[in-house]
mmCIF file of C-alpha atoms in Angstrom:
data_model
loop_
_atom_site.group_PDB
_atom_site.id
_atom_site.type_symbol
_atom_site.label_atom_id
_atom_site.label_comp_id
_atom_site.label_asym_id
_atom_site.label_seq_id
_atom_site.Cartn_x
_atom_site.Cartn_y
_atom_site.Cartn_z
ATOM 1 C CA LYS A 1 -20.428 11.465 9.309
ATOM 2 C CA ALA A 2 -18.487 9.988 6.372
ATOM 3 C CA VAL A 3 -16.511 7.058 7.582
ATOM 4 C CA VAL A 4 -13.626 5.342 5.811
ATOM 5 C CA SER A 5 -14.465 1.684 5.491
ATOM 6 C CA THR A 6 -11.876 0.003 7.616
ATOM 7 C CA GLN A 7 -11.533 -2.681 10.226
ATOM 8 C CA SER A 8 -8.580 -2.915 12.518
ATOM 9 C CA GLY A 9 -6.277 -5.732 11.801
ATOM 10 C CA HIS A 10 -4.815 -6.112 8.317
ATOM 11 C CA TYR A 11 -1.667 -4.714 6.890
ATOM 12 C CA GLY A 12 -2.278 -1.588 4.770
ATOM 13 C CA ARG A 13 -6.020 -1.549 5.542
ATOM 14 C CA GLY A 14 -7.409 1.890 4.623
ATOM 15 C CA VAL A 15 -4.289 3.144 2.828
ATOM 16 C CA GLN A 16 -2.192 0.973 0.473
ATOM 17 C CA LEU A 17 0.930 1.494 -1.571
ATOM 18 C CA ILE A 18 0.869 1.491 -5.391
ATOM 19 C CA ARG A 19 4.525 2.311 -5.961
ATOM 20 C CA ALA A 20 7.491 4.072 -4.364
ATOM 21 C CA SER A 21 10.471 6.141 -5.486
ATOM 22 C CA THR A 22 13.218 7.989 -3.663
ATOM 23 C CA SER A 23 11.082 11.072 -3.198
ATOM 24 C CA THR A 24 7.448 9.959 -3.715
ATOM 25 C CA LEU A 25 4.942 7.412 -2.415
ATOM 26 C CA GLU A 26 1.911 6.740 -4.612
ATOM 27 C CA ILE A 27 -0.916 5.523 -2.393
ATOM 28 C CA CYS A 28 -4.625 4.819 -2.617
ATOM 29 C CA TRP A 29 -7.541 3.791 -0.392
ATOM 30 C CA ILE A 30 -10.990 2.255 -0.442
ATOM 31 C CA PRO A 31 -13.512 4.860 -1.687
ATOM 32 C CA VAL A 32 -16.466 5.712 0.497
ATOM 33 C CA VAL A 33 -19.906 6.214 -1.159
ATOM 34 C CA THR A 34 -20.902 9.047 1.181
ATOM 35 C CA ALA A 35 -17.575 10.910 1.004
ATOM 36 C CA ASP A 36 -17.162 14.230 -0.815
ATOM 37 C CA ALA A 37 -13.371 14.340 -0.177
ATOM 38 C CA TYR A 38 -10.666 12.802 1.982
ATOM 39 C CA LEU A 39 -8.156 14.239 4.429
ATOM 40 C CA LEU A 40 -4.753 12.526 4.170
ATOM 41 C CA GLN A 41 -2.245 12.807 6.969
ATOM 42 C CA ILE A 42 1.403 11.609 7.242
ATOM 43 C CA GLN A 43 3.765 10.781 10.071
ATOM 44 C CA ARG A 44 7.505 10.358 9.742
ATOM 45 C CA LEU A 45 8.901 7.413 11.680
ATOM 46 C CA ASP A 46 12.288 8.137 13.217
ATOM 47 C CA ASN A 47 14.042 7.931 16.507
ATOM 48 C CA SER A 48 12.118 10.859 17.922
ATOM 49 C CA ASP A 49 10.030 10.316 21.032
ATOM 50 C CA VAL A 50 7.235 12.393 19.491
ATOM 51 C CA ASN A 51 6.074 11.584 15.951
ATOM 52 C CA GLU A 52 3.581 14.302 14.933
ATOM 53 C CA TRP A 53 0.898 13.882 12.229
ATOM 54 C CA TYR A 54 1.033 16.408 9.352
ATOM 55 C CA ASP A 55 -1.611 17.255 6.772
ATOM 56 C CA VAL A 56 -0.790 16.219 3.204
ATOM 57 C CA ALA A 57 -3.867 17.338 1.341
ATOM 58 C CA VAL A 58 -7.642 17.203 1.004
ATOM 59 C CA VAL A 59 -8.226 14.930 -1.976
ATOM 60 C CA LYS A 60 -11.361 14.433 -4.155
ATOM 61 C CA GLY A 61 -10.326 11.032 -5.555
ATOM 62 C CA ASN A 62 -9.049 7.931 -3.806
ATOM 63 C CA SER A 63 -5.354 8.028 -4.803
ATOM 64 C CA LEU A 64 -2.445 10.473 -4.629
ATOM 65 C CA VAL A 65 1.274 10.695 -5.458
ATOM 66 C CA VAL A 66 2.673 12.141 -2.170
ATOM 67 C CA SER A 67 5.880 14.094 -2.520
ATOM 68 C CA HIS A 68 5.568 16.568 0.400
ATOM 69 C CA HIS A 69 3.471 17.572 3.419
ATOM 70 C CA HIS A 70 2.722 20.650 5.543
ATOM 71 C CA SER A 71 5.642 21.745 7.703
ATOM 72 C CA LYS A 72 3.439 22.342 10.771
ATOM 73 C CA PRO A 73 1.855 19.495 12.735
ATOM 74 C CA SER A 74 -1.871 19.136 12.251
ATOM 75 C CA SER A 75 -2.334 19.767 16.014
ATOM 76 C CA GLU A 76 -1.117 23.368 15.572
ATOM 77 C CA GLU A 77 -3.222 26.211 14.321
ATOM 78 C CA VAL A 78 -2.345 27.486 10.844
ATOM 79 C CA ASP A 79 -1.972 31.257 10.262
ATOM 80 C CA GLU A 80 -4.096 31.857 7.150
ATOM 81 C CA ASN A 81 -2.222 35.059 6.493
ATOM 82 C CA LYS A 82 1.070 33.193 5.952
ATOM 83 C CA PRO A 83 1.899 30.854 3.059
ATOM 84 C CA ILE A 84 1.930 27.167 3.862
ATOM 85 C CA GLU A 85 5.475 25.757 3.974
ATOM 86 C CA ARG A 86 5.946 22.217 2.699
ATOM 87 C CA LEU A 87 8.537 19.555 3.504
ATOM 88 C CA GLU A 88 9.669 17.083 0.821
ATOM 89 C CA LEU A 89 9.760 13.369 1.495
ATOM 90 C CA SER A 90 13.250 12.007 2.171
ATOM 91 C CA PRO A 91 14.898 8.927 0.515
ATOM 92 C CA GLY A 92 15.026 5.677 2.510
ATOM 93 C CA THR A 93 12.539 6.967 5.141
ATOM 94 C CA THR A 94 9.480 5.218 6.519
ATOM 95 C CA TYR A 95 6.246 7.199 6.648
ATOM 96 C CA ARG A 96 2.852 6.301 8.122
ATOM 97 C CA PHE A 97 -0.427 7.398 6.462
ATOM 98 C CA ARG A 98 -3.969 7.608 7.646
ATOM 99 C CA ILE A 99 -7.076 8.802 5.794
ATOM 100 C CA ALA A 100 -10.424 10.242 6.875
ATOM 101 C CA ALA A 101 -13.568 10.771 4.767
ATOM 102 C CA ILE A 102 -15.223 14.214 4.680
ATOM 103 C CA ASN A 103 -18.761 15.268 3.671
ATOM 104 C CA ALA A 104 -21.334 17.891 4.668
ATOM 105 C CA CYS A 105 -21.789 16.234 8.098
ATOM 106 C CA GLY A 106 -18.134 16.568 8.968
ATOM 107 C CA ARG A 107 -15.049 14.362 9.109
ATOM 108 C CA GLY A 108 -15.187 10.662 9.878
ATOM 109 C CA GLU A 109 -12.710 8.624 11.936
ATOM 110 C CA PHE A 110 -9.197 8.084 10.662
ATOM 111 C CA SER A 111 -8.301 4.714 9.171
ATOM 112 C CA GLU A 112 -5.724 2.425 10.752
ATOM 113 C CA PRO A 113 -2.230 3.790 9.962
ATOM 114 C CA ALA A 114 -0.210 2.057 7.258
ATOM 115 C CA ALA A 115 3.551 2.431 6.915
ATOM 116 C CA PHE A 116 5.521 2.645 3.647
ATOM 117 C CA LYS A 117 9.150 3.441 2.864
ATOM 118 C CA THR A 118 10.653 5.625 0.093
ATOM 119 C CA CYS A 119 13.369 4.052 -1.979
ATOM 120 C CA VAL A 120 17.028 4.300 -1.082
ATOM 121 C CA PRO A 121 19.080 5.875 -3.947
ATOM 122 C CA GLY A 122 20.531 3.185 -6.165
ATOM 123 C CA PHE A 123 17.902 0.546 -5.341
ATOM 124 C CA PRO A 124 15.149 -0.282 -7.834
ATOM 125 C CA GLY A 125 11.580 0.983 -7.541
ATOM 126 C CA ALA A 126 8.587 -1.313 -7.131
ATOM 127 C CA PRO A 127 7.177 -3.410 -10.037
ATOM 128 C CA SER A 128 3.984 -2.035 -11.572
ATOM 129 C CA SER A 129 0.961 -2.984 -13.726
ATOM 130 C CA ILE A 130 0.349 -6.290 -11.934
ATOM 131 C CA ARG A 131 -1.874 -8.739 -13.867
ATOM 132 C CA ILE A 132 -3.319 -11.884 -12.289
ATOM 133 C CA SER A 133 -5.428 -14.577 -13.876
ATOM 134 C CA LYS A 134 -6.612 -18.004 -12.789
ATOM 135 C CA GLY A 135 -5.458 -21.152 -14.511
ATOM 136 C CA ASN A 136 -6.006 -24.845 -13.997
ATOM 137 C CA ASP A 137 -2.674 -25.088 -12.175
ATOM 138 C CA GLY A 138 -3.007 -21.924 -10.066
ATOM 139 C CA ALA A 139 -2.675 -18.168 -10.291
ATOM 140 C CA HIS A 140 -0.675 -16.675 -13.203
ATOM 141 C CA LEU A 141 0.998 -13.391 -12.286
ATOM 142 C CA ALA A 142 2.734 -10.913 -14.606
ATOM 143 C CA TRP A 143 4.079 -7.404 -14.093
ATOM 144 C CA ASP A 144 6.121 -4.573 -15.609
ATOM 145 C CA PRO A 145 9.660 -3.781 -14.423
ATOM 146 C CA PRO A 146 10.108 -0.728 -12.121
ATOM 147 C CA ALA A 147 10.027 2.571 -13.920
ATOM 148 C CA ASN A 148 13.208 3.517 -12.016
ATOM 149 C CA SER A 149 15.324 0.417 -12.131
ATOM 150 C CA ASN A 150 18.656 2.157 -11.307
ATOM 151 C CA GLY A 151 20.530 -0.459 -13.296
ATOM 152 C CA ASN A 152 19.775 -3.975 -14.512
ATOM 153 C CA ILE A 153 17.039 -6.002 -12.759
ATOM 154 C CA SER A 154 18.553 -9.374 -11.922
ATOM 155 C CA GLU A 155 15.573 -11.052 -10.214
ATOM 156 C CA TYR A 156 12.146 -10.689 -8.745
ATOM 157 C CA SER A 157 10.605 -12.165 -5.612
ATOM 158 C CA VAL A 158 6.873 -12.847 -5.104
ATOM 159 C CA TYR A 159 5.378 -13.368 -1.664
ATOM 160 C CA LEU A 160 1.985 -14.693 -0.659
ATOM 161 C CA ALA A 161 0.063 -13.851 2.521
ATOM 162 C CA ILE A 162 -0.740 -17.039 4.286
ATOM 163 C CA LYS A 163 -3.023 -18.225 7.101
ATOM 164 C CA ASN A 164 -1.540 -17.825 10.522
ATOM 165 C CA SER A 165 -3.038 -19.895 13.302
ATOM 166 C CA GLN A 166 -1.612 -17.523 15.932
ATOM 167 C CA SER A 167 -2.742 -14.394 14.073
ATOM 168 C CA THR A 168 -4.791 -11.800 15.819
ATOM 169 C CA GLU A 169 -5.314 -10.220 12.396
ATOM 170 C CA SER A 170 -3.143 -7.264 13.364
ATOM 171 C CA PRO A 171 -0.944 -5.613 10.715
ATOM 172 C CA SER A 172 2.236 -7.081 12.204
ATOM 173 C CA SER A 173 0.905 -10.667 12.399
ATOM 174 C CA LEU A 174 0.037 -11.080 8.721
ATOM 175 C CA ALA A 175 2.691 -13.617 7.504
ATOM 176 C CA PHE A 176 4.140 -13.787 3.965
ATOM 177 C CA VAL A 177 6.025 -16.673 2.327
ATOM 178 C CA LEU A 178 8.171 -16.703 -0.771
ATOM 179 C CA VAL A 179 6.382 -18.412 -3.703
ATOM 180 C CA TYR A 180 8.675 -17.338 -6.618
ATOM 181 C CA ARG A 181 12.190 -16.049 -7.218
ATOM 182 C CA GLY A 182 13.587 -15.650 -10.704
ATOM 183 C CA ASP A 183 14.548 -13.261 -13.514
ATOM 184 C CA SER A 184 11.254 -13.525 -15.454
ATOM 185 C CA PRO A 185 8.590 -10.811 -14.810
ATOM 186 C CA SER A 186 5.897 -13.509 -14.519
ATOM 187 C CA CYS A 187 5.230 -16.664 -12.552
ATOM 188 C CA THR A 188 2.612 -19.216 -11.587
ATOM 189 C CA VAL A 189 1.653 -19.762 -7.963
ATOM 190 C CA LYS A 190 0.482 -23.345 -7.672
ATOM 191 C CA THR A 191 -2.978 -24.251 -6.363
ATOM 192 C CA THR A 192 -1.324 -26.110 -3.433
ATOM 193 C CA SER A 193 0.192 -22.828 -2.275
ATOM 194 C CA LEU A 194 -3.042 -20.879 -2.773
ATOM 195 C CA GLN A 195 -4.896 -23.329 -0.504
ATOM 196 C CA ASN A 196 -2.856 -21.887 2.393
ATOM 197 C CA ALA A 197 -3.470 -18.269 1.395
ATOM 198 C CA HIS A 198 -4.890 -15.752 3.829
ATOM 199 C CA VAL A 199 -8.144 -14.287 2.393
ATOM 200 C CA ASP A 200 -8.330 -10.595 3.246
ATOM 201 C CA GLN A 201 -11.895 -9.411 3.937
ATOM 202 C CA THR A 202 -11.336 -5.681 3.189
ATOM 203 C CA ASN A 203 -14.278 -4.513 1.029
ATOM 204 C CA LYS A 204 -14.269 -7.762 -0.980
ATOM 205 C CA PRO A 205 -12.500 -11.123 -0.309
ATOM 206 C CA ALA A 206 -8.989 -11.095 -1.769
ATOM 207 C CA ILE A 207 -5.675 -12.923 -1.708
ATOM 208 C CA ILE A 208 -2.667 -10.686 -1.129
ATOM 209 C CA PHE A 209 0.671 -10.821 -3.045
ATOM 210 C CA ARG A 210 3.792 -8.732 -2.760
ATOM 211 C CA ILE A 211 6.295 -8.407 -5.599
ATOM 212 C CA ALA A 212 9.756 -6.811 -5.383
ATOM 213 C CA ALA A 213 12.636 -6.270 -7.816
ATOM 214 C CA LYS A 214 16.396 -6.608 -7.284
ATOM 215 C CA ASN A 215 19.312 -4.875 -9.007
ATOM 216 C CA GLU A 216 23.097 -4.814 -8.320
ATOM 217 C CA LYS A 217 22.557 -3.022 -5.023
ATOM 218 C CA GLY A 218 19.735 -5.218 -3.664
ATOM 219 C CA TYR A 219 15.966 -5.412 -3.366
ATOM 220 C CA GLY A 220 13.749 -2.300 -3.568
ATOM 221 C CA PRO A 221 10.262 -1.880 -2.046
ATOM 222 C CA ALA A 222 7.515 -4.332 -2.858
ATOM 223 C CA THR A 223 4.231 -3.668 -4.641
ATOM 224 C CA GLN A 224 1.280 -5.131 -2.672
ATOM 225 C CA VAL A 225 -1.658 -6.267 -4.691
ATOM 226 C CA ARG A 226 -5.064 -7.757 -3.788
ATOM 227 C CA TRP A 227 -6.428 -10.482 -6.093
ATOM 228 C CA LEU A 228 -10.202 -10.324 -5.719
ATOM 229 C CA GLN A 229 -11.931 -13.642 -5.062
ATOM 230 C CA ASP A 230 -15.458 -14.004 -6.524
ATOM 231 C CA THR A 231 -16.978 -17.000 -4.802
ATOM 232 C CA LYS A 232 -20.179 -16.741 -6.818
ATOM 233 C CA THR A 233 -18.674 -17.348 -10.195
ATOM 234 C CA SER A 234 -16.420 -19.933 -11.792
ATOM 235 C CA SER A 235 -14.867 -17.447 -14.210
ATOM 236 C CA ASN A 236 -11.117 -17.926 -14.765
ATOM 237 C CA LYS A 237 -10.551 -14.146 -14.946
ATOM 238 C CA ARG A 238 -10.597 -12.310 -11.598
ATOM 239 C CA PRO A 239 -9.758 -8.612 -11.262
ATOM 240 C CA VAL A 240 -6.782 -7.182 -9.447
ATOM 241 C CA ASP A 241 -7.844 -4.599 -6.873
ATOM 242 C CA LYS A 242 -6.242 -1.323 -7.917
ATOM 243 C CA MET A 243 -6.211 -0.368 -4.258
ATOM 244 C CA SER A 244 -2.984 -2.312 -3.919
#
């Protein structure tokens, strides 16, 4: 069977967020060489005792802008003679996603679920087009303002995933610390801070950053990005994993 390359333990492993708006979540995942397509499912997190999984789509690529999902839970049989009803994503709502690879042998196991939240109206979207390069003094980060700023952006915050001695490498135990806050859409994270960084081992070793923007109403959702670490080369330019 085709199997999504995941290991339990890290935040967003399997499915990761690119950007969010009030009605959409753009996500992506690690491609699988043996996969012909992927089944994406969604779960709305609310106060209900039962949170069902719903099909979103069968996708050929490894990214998708999600704006709706099937109205019937995936556990229920679908009447092929009736049109499929769809439910739109709601603002300010947290959704969980999971992905499974599909090929001629069948469907693989689902990845670990990852949760992301749509924007609340009035708050800014997430920064985009993250660029990271290595300098003598540390990592240089730059980004573009949110496409939907909903007003003037007053500041940005950048967080770095750090080593946690008590971590069991579960999604909830991955700790982040603030390494920059300011009005400029760029910053330098010093080498001394990077020495304490957690190195994620998904696919390829990478350091994880989160970047969020603030307007008059407050902070919007963060963009999570993986800065790939090539231990076999001394090149000062290292790619940003577009999974993030």
